[in-house]
């Protein structure tokens, strides 16, 4: 049976473990702490620092494949390990596009994937020039290290741009700018690809972000022409192929209205691992993104990505500002009692405001009803309160 | 988060672990060996002998609930642990009906659940008298310890009965006899019940046994009147309630033709744990039997038992007489390549002829097609050969 090591100890690694168990495989986890989300549920935990080459090398010894639940392993380390014969998937040549927002956009341009107008920002002059070019509709981004909306700024005046860029460049933050789009919604086109080149997309989903964090995903994305749907899927496959991705790829998209007021898309961000907008696949697709990621990194043929039900809605349960008095398992109990159809996934993490602690999936026939159940359930798990005033 | 200990280290415990992880719970395993199926995938393995009271007591210390993946923990130990305040589910008062075939049948009679005519056999005379009573259509069973058809005999003459019963009683095997039914098929009515009394049945399934071992299950059971379907479900709930079952209960049934040549049912066997005929629920039901068992033993509200697709077929992969030369992961690869819709579950066990090593679930719209895929896939995993002559 294959041994797969995952570098990372969060909920993505944890959910890879459930998929690994059913495939008869054994998942090894390189974790920072013995009680990390994934470390709690693995029989083979190696403690270490993913930024330390020796720690990683020791941890992955004897693995058939090595993969990641984040994009932060230094590429020079990854390359050394590949040279030493380790089977890392995805590889730095692909991963760089999930690490550097500017490199990604340059590549998208090269392969004719749609992106908003953008520019490298190496000086205040670069920034003000771009500001003028896009008539002030500017979005400034740290090229690297941003997550959940950290590292994204929307300066509204030329002066603000100057001050901000001066400060950020002074702090050594590599920058880029892109046109701020009046997008109508965010979409996510997910696909998995094997090193041998097989690729299978899932239906494109609609995602909702709050404060830069994904809070909800609806699969398939509602109210979309078949043509645009197809375009998203083909785009995700093209990107996976052109970049040589192995494993799961999430293509975060903006949907906006083009000059003819027709909905169209632009790429915002790539992630090369299971992604929050793909959690719905655990209960709504024949093959979950976690199983598919394992199949892909092991270069096994991919599974069917068809949906099981007309609609699946995923809602995250993020830590509330203050943890409710009601213990979490009492909250789970109440949700189970009201909604036997709710699939509750918990990551075994301690409460912290805004922290991703779990999610709820609901599958159904009807969009509004399915979403209502998923939102009510997640809200109760977070706040110990029924948003609709229900009482048991 | 609750801690659940499972006494037992086989594939049922292993699959409980995948359900536990998603529920945010932690599953502790009392295993005989560190490389047992469930021990491979648990971060909290206690080695010990489930027949040893001290081993069990040590292992379950601090658990919110304790459950089993088999019925062989001595009841006197279980009772002592309950008296000491441990939360064992299901409890001996229920479990005895899954342990002793005679006690079970007496209880079925008491609660008016249908069973074939039966008798306790304490002497050769008891046996020959019963042989005469059922006109020679006799089935002799060891009251305890039988599994997968071991402990079941079909003597065809009065003389055979005499010799067999004399030998078995001489060997100290407690016996019962029951009328041999000309059954048309075997069914399984599964249900889960909580200690608080909530019960939810799954749709009744058809199972196929070979040499006393379950090899295939089709959900829901095809070709069945709604009335009979309902009767099976109600029966499973009644039995769960009357016996005070907590957790999953499988009611193995015979379907046979009554005097009016109408299909009817009789109870053959009870199991109080996840059951082979319930593996289809992993991919074919909103709530799998493994999640439901955990919810039940924790006395949480039960999940929806609706099907996700019109048909699900589960086929076991039992060890072939000789392990094929092709490595198991190569076989898995070929099946994945041909059938992206096949859900392959492997238990991490070494090959042994006839051993339950895994199973394949396929969900679909059409019975024949779905079954064909599941059977071809399982056959290939076992024999490294396409039963239909296909070549890639
Ligand atoms: N070009 C743009 N036009 C308008 N809004 C934008 C643009 N780029 C980013 N945003 C807004 O900022 C949010 C965060 O942006 P982005 O996804 O690039 O950041 P991130 O921190 O890298 O996020 P993630 O956690 O998804 O990796 C987006 O969800 C969107 O609401
Ligand atoms: N009364 C009966 N009439 C006809 N066949 C019977 C009868 N009882 C048992 N059998 C046959 O023997 C097989 C095994 O019987 P039974 O299920 O009681 O044994 P077991 O070893 O306890 O099985 P399990 O592994 O399901 O617990 C049945 O699947 C059926 O084929």
JSON list of N, CA and C and ligand atoms in Angstrom, two decimals, chain B residues 71 98 101 105 116-117 137-142 145-154 178-183 186 209-214 252 254 267-271 273 275 356, ligand 2:
[
{"chain": "B", "resi": 71, "resn": "UNK", "atom": "N", "xyz": [-19.01, -9.15, 18.67]},
{"chain": "B", "resi": 71, "resn": "UNK", "atom": "CA", "xyz": [-19.90, -9.40, 19.82]},
{"chain": "B", "resi": 71, "resn": "UNK", "atom": "C", "xyz": [-19.25, -10.29, 20.88]},
{"chain": "B", "resi": 98, "resn": "UNK", "atom": "N", "xyz": [-27.46, -11.15, 20.00]},
{"chain": "B", "resi": 98, "resn": "UNK", "atom": "CA", "xyz": [-26.57, -11.29, 18.85]},
{"chain": "B", "resi": 98, "resn": "UNK", "atom": "C", "xyz": [-25.52, -12.36, 19.13]},
{"chain": "B", "resi": 101, "resn": "UNK", "atom": "N", "xyz": [-28.03, -17.77, 19.56]},
{"chain": "B", "resi": 101, "resn": "UNK", "atom": "CA", "xyz": [-29.10, -17.92, 18.57]},
{"chain": "B", "resi": 101, "resn": "UNK", "atom": "C", "xyz": [-30.41, -18.41, 19.19]},
{"chain": "B", "resi": 105, "resn": "UNK", "atom": "N", "xyz": [-33.99, -16.31, 19.32]},
{"chain": "B", "resi": 105, "resn": "UNK", "atom": "CA", "xyz": [-35.25, -16.83, 18.76]},
{"chain": "B", "resi": 105, "resn": "UNK", "atom": "C", "xyz": [-36.37, -16.84, 19.80]},
{"chain": "B", "resi": 116, "resn": "UNK", "atom": "N", "xyz": [-38.41, -19.00, 11.87]},
{"chain": "B", "resi": 116, "resn": "UNK", "atom": "CA", "xyz": [-38.82, -20.36, 11.50]},
{"chain": "B", "resi": 116, "resn": "UNK", "atom": "C", "xyz": [-39.03, -21.17, 12.78]},
{"chain": "B", "resi": 117, "resn": "UNK", "atom": "N", "xyz": [-39.81, -22.25, 12.71]},
{"chain": "B", "resi": 117, "resn": "UNK", "atom": "CA", "xyz": [-39.94, -23.13, 13.87]},
{"chain": "B", "resi": 117, "resn": "UNK", "atom": "C", "xyz": [-38.55, -23.54, 14.36]},
{"chain": "B", "resi": 137, "resn": "UNK", "atom": "N", "xyz": [-36.67, -31.31, 7.24]},
{"chain": "B", "resi": 137, "resn": "UNK", "atom": "CA", "xyz": [-36.07, -30.06, 6.75]},
{"chain": "B", "resi": 137, "resn": "UNK", "atom": "C", "xyz": [-35.42, -29.34, 7.93]},
{"chain": "B", "resi": 138, "resn": "UNK", "atom": "N", "xyz": [-34.25, -29.83, 8.32]},
{"chain": "B", "resi": 138, "resn": "UNK", "atom": "CA", "xyz": [-33.67, -29.34, 9.57]},
{"chain": "B", "resi": 138, "resn": "UNK", "atom": "C", "xyz": [-32.33, -28.63, 9.32]},
{"chain": "B", "resi": 139, "resn": "UNK", "atom": "N", "xyz": [-32.14, -27.65, 10.13]},
{"chain": "B", "resi": 139, "resn": "UNK", "atom": "CA", "xyz": [-30.89, -26.88, 10.10]},
{"chain": "B", "resi": 139, "resn": "UNK", "atom": "C", "xyz": [-30.42, -26.84, 11.54]},
{"chain": "B", "resi": 140, "resn": "UNK", "atom": "N", "xyz": [-29.21, -27.33, 11.77]},
{"chain": "B", "resi": 140, "resn": "UNK", "atom": "CA", "xyz": [-28.67, -27.42, 13.12]},
{"chain": "B", "resi": 140, "resn": "UNK", "atom": "C", "xyz": [-27.67, -26.28, 13.31]},
{"chain": "B", "resi": 141, "resn": "UNK", "atom": "N", "xyz": [-27.75, -25.62, 14.45]},
{"chain": "B", "resi": 141, "resn": "UNK", "atom": "CA", "xyz": [-26.85, -24.47, 14.65]},
{"chain": "B", "resi": 141, "resn": "UNK", "atom": "C", "xyz": [-26.20, -24.50, 16.03]},
{"chain": "B", "resi": 142, "resn": "UNK", "atom": "N", "xyz": [-24.92, -24.17, 16.06]},
{"chain": "B", "resi": 142, "resn": "UNK", "atom": "CA", "xyz": [-24.28, -23.90, 17.35]},
{"chain": "B", "resi": 142, "resn": "UNK", "atom": "C", "xyz": [-24.93, -22.62, 17.88]},
{"chain": "B", "resi": 145, "resn": "UNK", "atom": "N", "xyz": [-20.98, -18.51, 18.88]},
{"chain": "B", "resi": 145, "resn": "UNK", "atom": "CA", "xyz": [-19.63, -18.59, 18.29]},
{"chain": "B", "resi": 145, "resn": "UNK", "atom": "C", "xyz": [-19.62, -18.86, 16.81]},
{"chain": "B", "resi": 146, "resn": "UNK", "atom": "N", "xyz": [-20.77, -19.07, 16.18]},
{"chain": "B", "resi": 146, "resn": "UNK", "atom": "CA", "xyz": [-20.77, -19.27, 14.72]},
{"chain": "B", "resi": 146, "resn": "UNK", "atom": "C", "xyz": [-20.50, -17.95, 14.01]},
{"chain": "B", "resi": 147, "resn": "UNK", "atom": "N", "xyz": [-19.94, -18.03, 12.83]},
{"chain": "B", "resi": 147, "resn": "UNK", "atom": "CA", "xyz": [-19.80, -16.82, 12.01]},
{"chain": "B", "resi": 147, "resn": "UNK", "atom": "C", "xyz": [-19.56, -17.27, 10.58]},
{"chain": "B", "resi": 148, "resn": "UNK", "atom": "N", "xyz": [-19.98, -16.47, 9.64]},
{"chain": "B", "resi": 148, "resn": "UNK", "atom": "CA", "xyz": [-19.76, -16.74, 8.21]},
{"chain": "B", "resi": 148, "resn": "UNK", "atom": "C", "xyz": [-20.07, -18.18, 7.85]},
{"chain": "B", "resi": 149, "resn": "UNK", "atom": "N", "xyz": [-21.15, -18.74, 8.42]},
{"chain": "B", "resi": 149, "resn": "UNK", "atom": "CA", "xyz": [-21.57, -20.09, 8.05]},
{"chain": "B", "resi": 149, "resn": "UNK", "atom": "C", "xyz": [-20.93, -21.20, 8.86]},
{"chain": "B", "resi": 150, "resn": "UNK", "atom": "N", "xyz": [-19.84, -20.88, 9.60]},
{"chain": "B", "resi": 150, "resn": "UNK", "atom": "CA", "xyz": [-19.30, -21.89, 10.52]},
{"chain": "B", "resi": 150, "resn": "UNK", "atom": "C", "xyz": [-20.32, -22.07, 11.64]},
{"chain": "B", "resi": 151, "resn": "UNK", "atom": "N", "xyz": [-20.57, -23.33, 12.01]},
{"chain": "B", "resi": 151, "resn": "UNK", "atom": "CA", "xyz": [-21.53, -23.56, 13.09]},
{"chain": "B", "resi": 151, "resn": "UNK", "atom": "C", "xyz": [-22.94, -23.75, 12.59]},
{"chain": "B", "resi": 152, "resn": "UNK", "atom": "N", "xyz": [-23.08, -24.01, 11.30]},
{"chain": "B", "resi": 152, "resn": "UNK", "atom": "CA", "xyz": [-24.40, -24.31, 10.73]},
{"chain": "B", "resi": 152, "resn": "UNK", "atom": "C", "xyz": [-24.29, -25.61, 9.92]},
{"chain": "B", "resi": 153, "resn": "UNK", "atom": "N", "xyz": [-25.19, -26.54, 10.19]},
{"chain": "B", "resi": 153, "resn": "UNK", "atom": "CA", "xyz": [-25.14, -27.84, 9.51]},
{"chain": "B", "resi": 153, "resn": "UNK", "atom": "C", "xyz": [-26.53, -28.21, 8.96]},
{"chain": "B", "resi": 154, "resn": "UNK", "atom": "N", "xyz": [-26.50, -28.94, 7.87]},
{"chain": "B", "resi": 154, "resn": "UNK", "atom": "CA", "xyz": [-27.77, -29.39, 7.26]},
{"chain": "B", "resi": 154, "resn": "UNK", "atom": "C", "xyz": [-27.77, -30.92, 7.12]},
{"chain": "B", "resi": 178, "resn": "UNK", "atom": "N", "xyz": [-33.44, -25.53, 13.74]},
{"chain": "B", "resi": 178, "resn": "UNK", "atom": "CA", "xyz": [-34.53, -24.72, 13.20]},
{"chain": "B", "resi": 178, "resn": "UNK", "atom": "C", "xyz": [-34.93, -25.30, 11.86]},
{"chain": "B", "resi": 179, "resn": "UNK", "atom": "N", "xyz": [-36.15, -24.98, 11.46]},
{"chain": "B", "resi": 179, "resn": "UNK", "atom": "CA", "xyz": [-36.63, -25.50, 10.19]},
{"chain": "B", "resi": 179, "resn": "UNK", "atom": "C", "xyz": [-35.82, -24.90, 9.06]},
{"chain": "B", "resi": 180, "resn": "UNK", "atom": "N", "xyz": [-35.43, -25.75, 8.14]},
{"chain": "B", "resi": 180, "resn": "UNK", "atom": "CA", "xyz": [-34.72, -25.29, 6.96]},
{"chain": "B", "resi": 180, "resn": "UNK", "atom": "C", "xyz": [-35.73, -24.68, 5.99]},
{"chain": "B", "resi": 181, "resn": "UNK", "atom": "N", "xyz": [-35.52, -23.42, 5.67]},
{"chain": "B", "resi": 181, "resn": "UNK", "atom": "CA", "xyz": [-36.47, -22.74, 4.78]},
{"chain": "B", "resi": 181, "resn": "UNK", "atom": "C", "xyz": [-35.97, -22.81, 3.33]},
{"chain": "B", "resi": 182, "resn": "UNK", "atom": "N", "xyz": [-36.92, -22.99, 2.41]},
{"chain": "B", "resi": 182, "resn": "UNK", "atom": "CA", "xyz": [-36.55, -22.87, 0.99]},
{"chain": "B", "resi": 182, "resn": "UNK", "atom": "C", "xyz": [-36.65, -21.38, 0.65]},
{"chain": "B", "resi": 183, "resn": "UNK", "atom": "N", "xyz": [-35.66, -20.62, 1.16]},
{"chain": "B", "resi": 183, "resn": "UNK", "atom": "CA", "xyz": [-35.79, -19.15, 1.00]},
{"chain": "B", "resi": 183, "resn": "UNK", "atom": "C", "xyz": [-35.48, -18.73, -0.43]},
{"chain": "B", "resi": 186, "resn": "UNK", "atom": "N", "xyz": [-31.87, -13.62, 0.62]},
{"chain": "B", "resi": 186, "resn": "UNK", "atom": "CA", "xyz": [-31.60, -13.08, 1.94]},
{"chain": "B", "resi": 186, "resn": "UNK", "atom": "C", "xyz": [-31.68, -11.56, 1.87]},
{"chain": "B", "resi": 209, "resn": "UNK", "atom": "N", "xyz": [-25.07, -14.33, -0.25]},
{"chain": "B", "resi": 209, "resn": "UNK", "atom": "CA", "xyz": [-24.02, -15.00, 0.51]},
{"chain": "B", "resi": 209, "resn": "UNK", "atom": "C", "xyz": [-23.43, -16.10, -0.36]},
{"chain": "B", "resi": 210, "resn": "UNK", "atom": "N", "xyz": [-22.15, -16.32, -0.21]},
{"chain": "B", "resi": 210, "resn": "UNK", "atom": "CA", "xyz": [-21.51, -17.47, -0.83]},
{"chain": "B", "resi": 210, "resn": "UNK", "atom": "C", "xyz": [-20.72, -18.18, 0.24]},
{"chain": "B", "resi": 211, "resn": "UNK", "atom": "N", "xyz": [-20.94, -19.48, 0.38]},
{"chain": "B", "resi": 211, "resn": "UNK", "atom": "CA", "xyz": [-20.27, -20.24, 1.44]},
{"chain": "B", "resi": 211, "resn": "UNK", "atom": "C", "xyz": [-20.43, -19.56, 2.79]},
{"chain": "B", "resi": 212, "resn": "UNK", "atom": "N", "xyz": [-21.65, -19.05, 3.04]},
{"chain": "B", "resi": 212, "resn": "UNK", "atom": "CA", "xyz": [-21.92, -18.44, 4.34]},
{"chain": "B", "resi": 212, "resn": "UNK", "atom": "C", "xyz": [-21.35, -17.05, 4.53]},
{"chain": "B", "resi": 213, "resn": "UNK", "atom": "N", "xyz": [-20.69, -16.49, 3.51]},
{"chain": "B", "resi": 213, "resn": "UNK", "atom": "CA", "xyz": [-20.11, -15.15, 3.64]},
{"chain": "B", "resi": 213, "resn": "UNK", "atom": "C", "xyz": [-20.85, -14.18, 2.74]},
{"chain": "B", "resi": 214, "resn": "UNK", "atom": "N", "xyz": [-21.17, -13.02, 3.29]},
{"chain": "B", "resi": 214, "resn": "UNK", "atom": "CA", "xyz": [-21.82, -11.98, 2.49]},
{"chain": "B", "resi": 214, "resn": "UNK", "atom": "C", "xyz": [-20.87, -11.56, 1.39]},
{"chain": "B", "resi": 252, "resn": "UNK", "atom": "N", "xyz": [-30.73, -9.76, 9.84]},
{"chain": "B", "resi": 252, "resn": "UNK", "atom": "CA", "xyz": [-30.61, -10.60, 8.64]},
{"chain": "B", "resi": 252, "resn": "UNK", "atom": "C", "xyz": [-31.90, -11.39, 8.50]},
{"chain": "B", "resi": 254, "resn": "UNK", "atom": "N", "xyz": [-34.57, -13.96, 6.03]},
{"chain": "B", "resi": 254, "resn": "UNK", "atom": "CA", "xyz": [-34.87, -14.80, 4.87]},
{"chain": "B", "resi": 254, "resn": "UNK", "atom": "C", "xyz": [-36.16, -14.31, 4.25]},
{"chain": "B", "resi": 267, "resn": "UNK", "atom": "N", "xyz": [-36.74, -13.85, 10.57]},
{"chain": "B", "resi": 267, "resn": "UNK", "atom": "CA", "xyz": [-35.44, -13.39, 11.08]},
{"chain": "B", "resi": 267, "resn": "UNK", "atom": "C", "xyz": [-34.47, -14.56, 11.14]},
{"chain": "B", "resi": 268, "resn": "UNK", "atom": "N", "xyz": [-33.26, -14.34, 10.65]},
{"chain": "B", "resi": 268, "resn": "UNK", "atom": "CA", "xyz": [-32.22, -15.37, 10.73]},
{"chain": "B", "resi": 268, "resn": "UNK", "atom": "C", "xyz": [-31.17, -15.05, 11.78]},
{"chain": "B", "resi": 269, "resn": "UNK", "atom": "N", "xyz": [-30.78, -13.77, 11.87]},
{"chain": "B", "resi": 269, "resn": "UNK", "atom": "CA", "xyz": [-29.60, -13.45, 12.68]},
{"chain": "B", "resi": 269, "resn": "UNK", "atom": "C", "xyz": [-29.62, -11.97, 12.99]},
{"chain": "B", "resi": 270, "resn": "UNK", "atom": "N", "xyz": [-29.11, -11.60, 14.16]},
{"chain": "B", "resi": 270, "resn": "UNK", "atom": "CA", "xyz": [-28.97, -10.19, 14.51]},
{"chain": "B", "resi": 270, "resn": "UNK", "atom": "C", "xyz": [-27.50, -9.85, 14.69]},
{"chain": "B", "resi": 271, "resn": "UNK", "atom": "N", "xyz": [-27.11, -8.67, 14.28]},
{"chain": "B", "resi": 271, "resn": "UNK", "atom": "CA", "xyz": [-25.77, -8.16, 14.57]},
{"chain": "B", "resi": 271, "resn": "UNK", "atom": "C", "xyz": [-25.93, -6.75, 15.12]},
{"chain": "B", "resi": 273, "resn": "UNK", "atom": "N", "xyz": [-23.86, -3.88, 15.50]},
{"chain": "B", "resi": 273, "resn": "UNK", "atom": "CA", "xyz": [-22.66, -3.13, 15.12]},
{"chain": "B", "resi": 273, "resn": "UNK", "atom": "C", "xyz": [-22.84, -2.83, 13.64]},
{"chain": "B", "resi": 275, "resn": "UNK", "atom": "N", "xyz": [-22.48, -3.44, 9.85]},
{"chain": "B", "resi": 275, "resn": "UNK", "atom": "CA", "xyz": [-22.59, -4.79, 9.28]},
{"chain": "B", "resi": 275, "resn": "UNK", "atom": "C", "xyz": [-22.23, -4.74, 7.81]},
{"chain": "B", "resi": 356, "resn": "UNK", "atom": "N", "xyz": [-11.91, -11.01, 4.16]},
{"chain": "B", "resi": 356, "resn": "UNK", "atom": "CA", "xyz": [-12.51, -9.75, 3.71]},
{"chain": "B", "resi": 356, "resn": "UNK", "atom": "C", "xyz": [-11.43, -8.67, 3.68]},
{"chain": "C", "resi": 2, "resn": "LIG", "atom": "N1", "xyz": [-33.26, -21.86, 8.62]},
{"chain": "C", "resi": 2, "resn": "LIG", "atom": "C1", "xyz": [-32.46, -21.89, 7.56]},
{"chain": "C", "resi": 2, "resn": "LIG", "atom": "N2", "xyz": [-32.94, -22.37, 6.38]},
{"chain": "C", "resi": 2, "resn": "LIG", "atom": "C2", "xyz": [-32.15, -22.42, 5.30]},
{"chain": "C", "resi": 2, "resn": "LIG", "atom": "N3", "xyz": [-30.88, -21.99, 5.27]},
{"chain": "C", "resi": 2, "resn": "LIG", "atom": "C3", "xyz": [-30.34, -21.51, 6.41]},
{"chain": "C", "resi": 2, "resn": "LIG", "atom": "C4", "xyz": [-31.10, -21.44, 7.60]},
{"chain": "C", "resi": 2, "resn": "LIG", "atom": "N4", "xyz": [-30.32, -20.90, 8.55]},
{"chain": "C", "resi": 2, "resn": "LIG", "atom": "C5", "xyz": [-29.13, -20.65, 7.97]},
{"chain": "C", "resi": 2, "resn": "LIG", "atom": "N5", "xyz": [-29.13, -21.01, 6.68]},
{"chain": "C", "resi": 2, "resn": "LIG", "atom": "C6", "xyz": [-28.03, -20.87, 5.72]},
{"chain": "C", "resi": 2, "resn": "LIG", "atom": "O1", "xyz": [-26.79, -20.85, 6.41]},
{"chain": "C", "resi": 2, "resn": "LIG", "atom": "C7", "xyz": [-26.14, -19.60, 6.23]},
{"chain": "C", "resi": 2, "resn": "LIG", "atom": "C8", "xyz": [-25.46, -19.19, 7.52]},
{"chain": "C", "resi": 2, "resn": "LIG", "atom": "O2", "xyz": [-26.40, -19.10, 8.55]},
{"chain": "C", "resi": 2, "resn": "LIG", "atom": "P1", "xyz": [-26.30, -18.05, 9.73]},
{"chain": "C", "resi": 2, "resn": "LIG", "atom": "O3", "xyz": [-26.46, -16.68, 9.16]},
{"chain": "C", "resi": 2, "resn": "LIG", "atom": "O4", "xyz": [-27.21, -18.39, 10.81]},
{"chain": "C", "resi": 2, "resn": "LIG", "atom": "O5", "xyz": [-24.82, -18.37, 10.16]},
{"chain": "C", "resi": 2, "resn": "LIG", "atom": "P2", "xyz": [-23.72, -17.46, 10.82]},
{"chain": "C", "resi": 2, "resn": "LIG", "atom": "O6", "xyz": [-22.44, -18.20, 10.71]},
{"chain": "C", "resi": 2, "resn": "LIG", "atom": "O7", "xyz": [-24.17, -17.05, 12.15]},
{"chain": "C", "resi": 2, "resn": "LIG", "atom": "O8", "xyz": [-23.72, -16.26, 9.80]},
{"chain": "C", "resi": 2, "resn": "LIG", "atom": "P3", "xyz": [-23.30, -14.76, 9.98]},
{"chain": "C", "resi": 2, "resn": "LIG", "atom": "O9", "xyz": [-21.88, -14.67, 9.50]},
{"chain": "C", "resi": 2, "resn": "LIG", "atom": "O10", "xyz": [-24.26, -14.06, 9.07]},
{"chain": "C", "resi": 2, "resn": "LIG", "atom": "O11", "xyz": [-23.48, -14.40, 11.41]},
{"chain": "C", "resi": 2, "resn": "LIG", "atom": "C9", "xyz": [-27.22, -18.64, 5.82]},
{"chain": "C", "resi": 2, "resn": "LIG", "atom": "O12", "xyz": [-26.71, -17.56, 5.09]},
{"chain": "C", "resi": 2, "resn": "LIG", "atom": "C10", "xyz": [-28.14, -19.55, 4.99]},
{"chain": "C", "resi": 2, "resn": "LIG", "atom": "O13", "xyz": [-27.60, -19.70, 3.69]}
]
